[in-house]
Amino acid sequence: MEMEKIIAQIEDQKELPNLNLSIKDKTESFTHKLFYTLFDKQTPVKDNLMELGMDFEVLAKLVCWEPGSPCQDIWSEYVQMLPGILQKLNLDAQAIAKNDPAANSVEEVYLSYPGFFAIATYRLSHELYKYGLPLVPRLMAECAHSITGTDINPGAKIGNSFFIDHATGVVIGETAVIEDNVKIYQGVTLGALTVNRTLRNKKRHPTIESNVTIYANATILGGETVIGENSVIGGNVWLTKSVPKNSMVSHTPQISIKNAADK
């Protein structure tokens, strides 16, 4: 096949005029610069905020192709929220350092814990999500997802002092609600019972009340499912119904042990 025909066939199938892959790259750069601005002692806050403002203006022009999209005036309001977001993130880091015996310092949490990076990116993207900014909050979440293996939709509502340990494989859906002092381990899913476009504007994901611990690979599904405060959900548990407060839920597998020497 002649090269001209190949080029024409590819170009004919590029049907989305607003599909600009640079949006993803610019969002990832924006996310990392936000992280440095908030946490890195050597990074000049004033200079970085000015740069971030210019970066955001570029992003806003790229993603707000729909008439009337709320983009141009978001940045000035968002900047005012950053101290409050940072305060929440410091509580998250302290919760991780307090609860994980493997943590040697709070600095170690900020620098090396994938769960903290995922939570930080969630909190930074969540406020932009609330403004209705297109694409950027989701791409910020996907930046953290690709780095940490943790998928937190920016629409989720998460309280103070949140702790994700090990992080890999955690999924938290868009309408999930997590209250204060919740601990989650690797592989936990807070998901929907079914995937259906007609449920778009309905609560599809569970509510986790305060002081709940959810151990590895537990799956909790459904918008009406509530895990009561102070409960412990054991590893590999599958839940589609609510659990009252102060509960302990466990999964008991059948284990058969045979000595290899016995025949």
Short mmCIF file of C-alpha atoms in Angstrom, two decimals:
data_model
loop_
_atom_site.label_atom_id
_atom_site.label_comp_id
_atom_site.label_asym_id
_atom_site.label_seq_id
_atom_site.Cartn_x
_atom_site.Cartn_y
_atom_site.Cartn_z
CA MET A 1 0.00 0.00 0.00
CA GLU A 2 1.37 3.41 -0.94
CA MET A 3 2.44 5.63 1.94
CA GLU A 4 0.05 8.38 0.84
CA LYS A 5 -2.91 6.02 1.17
CA ILE A 6 -1.79 4.89 4.65
CA ILE A 7 -1.47 8.50 5.77
CA ALA A 8 -4.88 9.35 4.35
CA GLN A 9 -6.54 6.38 6.08
CA ILE A 10 -5.03 7.32 9.44
CA GLU A 11 -5.99 10.97 9.07
CA ASP A 12 -9.54 10.06 8.03
CA GLN A 13 -10.02 8.20 11.33
CA LYS A 14 -8.86 11.09 13.49
CA GLU A 15 -12.42 12.23 14.02
CA LEU A 16 -12.13 13.96 17.41
CA PRO A 17 -10.91 17.53 16.82
CA ASN A 18 -10.34 18.19 20.53
CA LEU A 19 -8.32 15.03 21.23
CA ASN A 20 -4.96 16.58 22.07
CA LEU A 21 -2.57 14.18 23.82
CA SER A 22 -0.47 17.07 25.10
CA ILE A 23 -3.28 17.65 27.64
CA LYS A 24 -2.20 14.48 29.43
CA ASP A 25 1.48 15.45 29.50
CA LYS A 26 0.74 18.99 30.65
CA THR A 27 -1.57 17.72 33.40
CA GLU A 28 1.09 15.33 34.71
CA SER A 29 3.63 18.15 34.79
CA PHE A 30 1.10 20.39 36.55
CA THR A 31 0.43 17.67 39.16
CA HIS A 32 4.10 17.12 39.97
CA LYS A 33 4.74 20.87 40.18
CA LEU A 34 1.85 21.21 42.64
CA PHE A 35 3.37 18.44 44.76
CA TYR A 36 6.77 20.17 44.83
CA THR A 37 5.17 23.53 45.63
CA LEU A 38 3.34 22.17 48.65
CA PHE A 39 5.99 19.86 50.11
CA ASP A 40 9.53 20.49 48.88
CA LYS A 41 11.42 22.78 51.25
CA GLN A 42 13.77 23.97 48.50
CA THR A 43 11.01 24.97 46.06
CA PRO A 44 10.13 28.69 46.09
CA VAL A 45 6.37 28.84 46.64
CA LYS A 46 5.83 32.28 45.13
CA ASP A 47 7.66 31.51 41.88
CA ASN A 48 6.01 28.12 41.49
CA LEU A 49 2.53 29.46 42.07
CA MET A 50 3.08 31.99 39.31
CA GLU A 51 4.27 29.24 36.97
CA LEU A 52 1.36 27.02 37.97
CA GLY A 53 -1.05 29.84 37.17
CA MET A 54 0.36 30.09 33.66
CA ASP A 55 0.31 26.31 33.26
CA PHE A 56 -3.30 26.21 34.38
CA GLU A 57 -4.27 28.90 31.88
CA VAL A 58 -2.82 26.78 29.08
CA LEU A 59 -4.63 23.68 30.35
CA ALA A 60 -7.91 25.55 30.69
CA LYS A 61 -7.78 26.66 27.07
CA LEU A 62 -7.07 23.09 25.94
CA VAL A 63 -9.83 21.34 27.89
CA CYS A 64 -12.62 23.92 27.86
CA TRP A 65 -13.79 23.53 24.28
CA GLU A 66 -17.46 23.36 25.30
CA PRO A 67 -19.21 26.76 25.35
CA GLY A 68 -19.75 28.00 28.90
CA SER A 69 -17.29 25.58 30.53
CA PRO A 70 -16.16 26.93 33.93
CA CYS A 71 -12.43 27.37 33.41
CA GLN A 72 -11.03 30.85 33.23
CA ASP A 73 -11.79 32.02 36.76
CA ILE A 74 -11.05 28.81 38.66
CA TRP A 75 -7.36 29.31 39.37
CA SER A 76 -7.63 32.34 41.68
CA GLU A 77 -10.20 30.53 43.84
CA TYR A 78 -8.26 27.24 43.74
CA VAL A 79 -5.06 28.89 45.00
CA GLN A 80 -6.92 30.13 48.07
CA MET A 81 -7.83 26.52 48.89
CA LEU A 82 -4.26 25.19 48.77
CA PRO A 83 -3.37 25.95 52.43
CA GLY A 84 -6.45 24.01 53.57
CA ILE A 85 -5.63 21.11 51.24
CA LEU A 86 -2.07 21.06 52.58
CA GLN A 87 -3.36 20.97 56.14
CA LYS A 88 -5.45 17.89 55.34
CA LEU A 89 -2.51 16.21 53.63
CA ASN A 90 -0.28 16.80 56.63
CA LEU A 91 -2.90 15.01 58.74
CA ASP A 92 -2.85 12.12 56.25
CA ALA A 93 0.94 11.88 56.44
CA GLN A 94 0.86 11.94 60.24
CA ALA A 95 -1.79 9.19 60.26
CA ILE A 96 0.41 7.00 58.07
CA ALA A 97 3.50 7.61 60.21
CA LYS A 98 1.51 6.93 63.38
CA ASN A 99 -0.13 3.70 62.20
CA ASP A 100 2.60 2.03 60.14
CA PRO A 101 5.38 0.49 62.26
CA ALA A 102 7.58 0.39 59.16
CA ALA A 103 7.59 4.20 58.87
CA ASN A 104 10.79 5.68 60.29
CA SER A 105 9.77 9.33 59.90
CA VAL A 106 7.10 11.59 58.46
CA GLU A 107 9.64 12.64 55.82
CA GLU A 108 9.80 9.03 54.68
CA VAL A 109 6.02 9.06 54.20
CA TYR A 110 6.13 12.14 51.97
CA LEU A 111 9.05 10.86 49.92
CA SER A 112 8.40 7.16 49.51
CA TYR A 113 4.84 6.12 50.30
CA PRO A 114 2.75 5.55 47.16
CA GLY A 115 -0.42 5.69 49.25
CA PHE A 116 0.42 9.23 50.33
CA PHE A 117 1.11 10.35 46.76
CA ALA A 118 -2.23 8.88 45.67
CA ILE A 119 -4.07 10.64 48.50
CA ALA A 120 -2.29 13.94 47.80
CA THR A 121 -3.17 13.80 44.13
CA TYR A 122 -6.77 12.92 45.02
CA ARG A 123 -7.14 15.91 47.34
CA LEU A 124 -5.62 18.28 44.78
CA SER A 125 -7.81 16.95 41.96
CA HIS A 126 -11.00 16.72 44.05
CA GLU A 127 -11.33 20.48 44.42
CA LEU A 128 -10.96 20.99 40.66
CA TYR A 129 -13.54 18.24 40.12
CA LYS A 130 -16.00 20.15 42.33
CA TYR A 131 -15.61 23.18 40.07
CA GLY A 132 -16.60 21.07 37.08
CA LEU A 133 -13.26 21.51 35.32
CA PRO A 134 -13.24 19.03 32.40
CA LEU A 135 -10.64 16.27 32.02
CA VAL A 136 -7.89 17.71 34.25
CA PRO A 137 -9.03 16.16 37.58
CA ARG A 138 -9.40 12.73 35.99
CA LEU A 139 -6.01 12.99 34.29
CA MET A 140 -4.44 14.01 37.61
CA ALA A 141 -5.96 10.89 39.17
CA GLU A 142 -4.62 8.77 36.31
CA CYS A 143 -1.16 10.25 36.87
CA ALA A 144 -1.24 8.89 40.43
CA HIS A 145 -2.83 5.65 39.23
CA SER A 146 -0.02 4.98 36.76
CA ILE A 147 2.66 5.66 39.38
CA THR A 148 1.14 4.00 42.44
CA GLY A 149 -1.38 1.44 41.18
CA THR A 150 -4.05 3.22 43.24
CA ASP A 151 -7.18 4.46 41.45
CA ILE A 152 -9.07 7.12 43.42
CA ASN A 153 -11.73 8.87 41.38
CA PRO A 154 -11.57 12.64 42.07
CA GLY A 155 -15.31 12.66 42.75
CA ALA A 156 -15.01 10.54 45.91
CA LYS A 157 -15.51 12.28 49.26
CA ILE A 158 -12.76 11.49 51.77
CA GLY A 159 -12.44 12.80 55.33
CA ASN A 160 -9.39 13.60 57.44
CA SER A 161 -6.44 11.38 58.42
CA PHE A 162 -6.82 8.85 55.63
CA PHE A 163 -4.30 5.98 55.44
CA ILE A 164 -3.67 3.70 52.46
CA ASP A 165 -0.95 1.13 53.17
CA HIS A 166 1.06 -0.40 50.31
CA ALA A 167 -1.48 1.15 47.91
CA THR A 168 -1.21 -1.24 44.96
CA GLY A 169 -4.55 -2.31 43.54
CA VAL A 170 -6.77 0.01 45.61
CA VAL A 171 -9.87 1.24 43.73
CA ILE A 172 -12.17 3.95 45.13
CA GLY A 173 -15.15 4.86 42.97
CA GLU A 174 -16.57 8.26 42.08
CA THR A 175 -19.47 8.33 44.57
CA ALA A 176 -17.70 6.61 47.47
CA VAL A 177 -17.80 8.40 50.83
CA ILE A 178 -15.02 7.81 53.35
CA GLU A 179 -15.19 9.50 56.74
CA ASP A 180 -12.35 10.30 59.18
CA ASN A 181 -9.52 8.04 60.38
CA VAL A 182 -10.09 5.23 57.90
CA LYS A 183 -7.31 2.75 57.09
CA ILE A 184 -7.25 0.77 53.84
CA TYR A 185 -4.78 -1.88 52.71
CA GLN A 186 -3.67 -3.05 49.28
CA GLY A 187 -6.15 -4.51 46.83
CA VAL A 188 -9.27 -3.00 48.44
CA THR A 189 -12.12 -2.12 46.08
CA LEU A 190 -14.90 0.33 46.94
CA GLY A 191 -16.96 -0.22 43.83
CA ALA A 192 -20.37 -0.35 42.21
CA LEU A 193 -22.66 -3.35 42.04
CA THR A 194 -23.21 -2.84 38.33
CA VAL A 195 -21.87 -0.70 35.51
CA ASN A 196 -24.69 1.08 33.72
CA ARG A 197 -24.65 4.50 32.11
CA THR A 198 -28.14 5.25 33.42
CA LEU A 199 -26.69 5.26 36.97
CA ARG A 200 -24.38 8.16 36.18
CA ASN A 201 -25.95 10.66 38.58
CA LYS A 202 -26.75 8.18 41.36
CA LYS A 203 -24.69 7.01 44.33
CA ARG A 204 -23.10 3.77 43.17
CA HIS A 205 -20.28 3.24 45.66
CA PRO A 206 -20.24 2.48 49.41
CA THR A 207 -19.97 4.72 52.45
CA ILE A 208 -17.22 3.97 54.97
CA GLU A 209 -17.81 5.58 58.34
CA SER A 210 -15.12 6.83 60.74
CA ASN A 211 -12.41 4.67 62.32
CA VAL A 212 -12.93 1.71 59.97
CA THR A 213 -10.07 -0.58 58.94
CA ILE A 214 -10.33 -2.54 55.69
CA TYR A 215 -7.70 -5.23 55.16
CA ALA A 216 -6.12 -6.47 51.95
CA ASN A 217 -8.21 -7.49 48.93
CA ALA A 218 -11.59 -6.82 50.55
CA THR A 219 -14.31 -5.84 48.06
CA ILE A 220 -17.20 -3.61 49.15
CA LEU A 221 -19.84 -2.79 46.55
CA GLY A 222 -23.01 -0.74 46.20
CA GLY A 223 -24.22 2.80 46.77
CA GLU A 224 -26.48 1.78 49.66
CA THR A 225 -23.78 -0.24 51.42
CA VAL A 226 -22.60 1.42 54.64
CA ILE A 227 -19.76 0.16 56.81
CA GLY A 228 -20.51 1.34 60.34
CA GLU A 229 -17.96 3.21 62.40
CA ASN A 230 -15.21 1.39 64.32
CA SER A 231 -15.64 -1.76 62.21
CA VAL A 232 -12.89 -4.05 60.95
CA ILE A 233 -13.27 -5.69 57.54
CA GLY A 234 -10.95 -8.65 57.14
CA GLY A 235 -8.89 -9.60 54.12
CA ASN A 236 -10.64 -11.06 51.04
CA VAL A 237 -14.11 -10.24 52.38
CA TRP A 238 -16.83 -9.63 49.74
CA LEU A 239 -19.61 -7.29 50.92
CA THR A 240 -22.71 -6.00 49.14
CA LYS A 241 -24.76 -5.21 52.26
CA SER A 242 -24.34 -2.78 55.12
CA VAL A 243 -22.49 -3.64 58.33
CA PRO A 244 -23.45 -2.09 61.70
CA LYS A 245 -20.95 -0.10 63.73
CA ASN A 246 -18.36 -1.95 65.86
CA SER A 247 -18.53 -5.04 63.60
CA MET A 248 -15.75 -7.44 62.74
CA VAL A 249 -16.24 -9.14 59.38
CA SER A 250 -13.99 -11.98 58.29
CA HIS A 251 -13.62 -14.47 55.48
CA THR A 252 -12.79 -18.01 56.56
CA PRO A 253 -11.31 -20.07 53.72
CA GLN A 254 -11.10 -23.85 53.79
CA ILE A 255 -7.46 -24.80 54.05
CA SER A 256 -6.16 -28.29 53.43
CA ILE A 257 -2.54 -28.96 54.40
CA LYS A 258 -0.86 -32.15 53.25
CA ASN A 259 2.64 -33.22 54.08
CA ALA A 260 4.49 -33.79 50.82
CA ALA A 261 6.18 -36.81 52.42
CA ASP A 262 2.82 -38.53 53.02
CA LYS A 263 1.61 -40.74 50.21
#
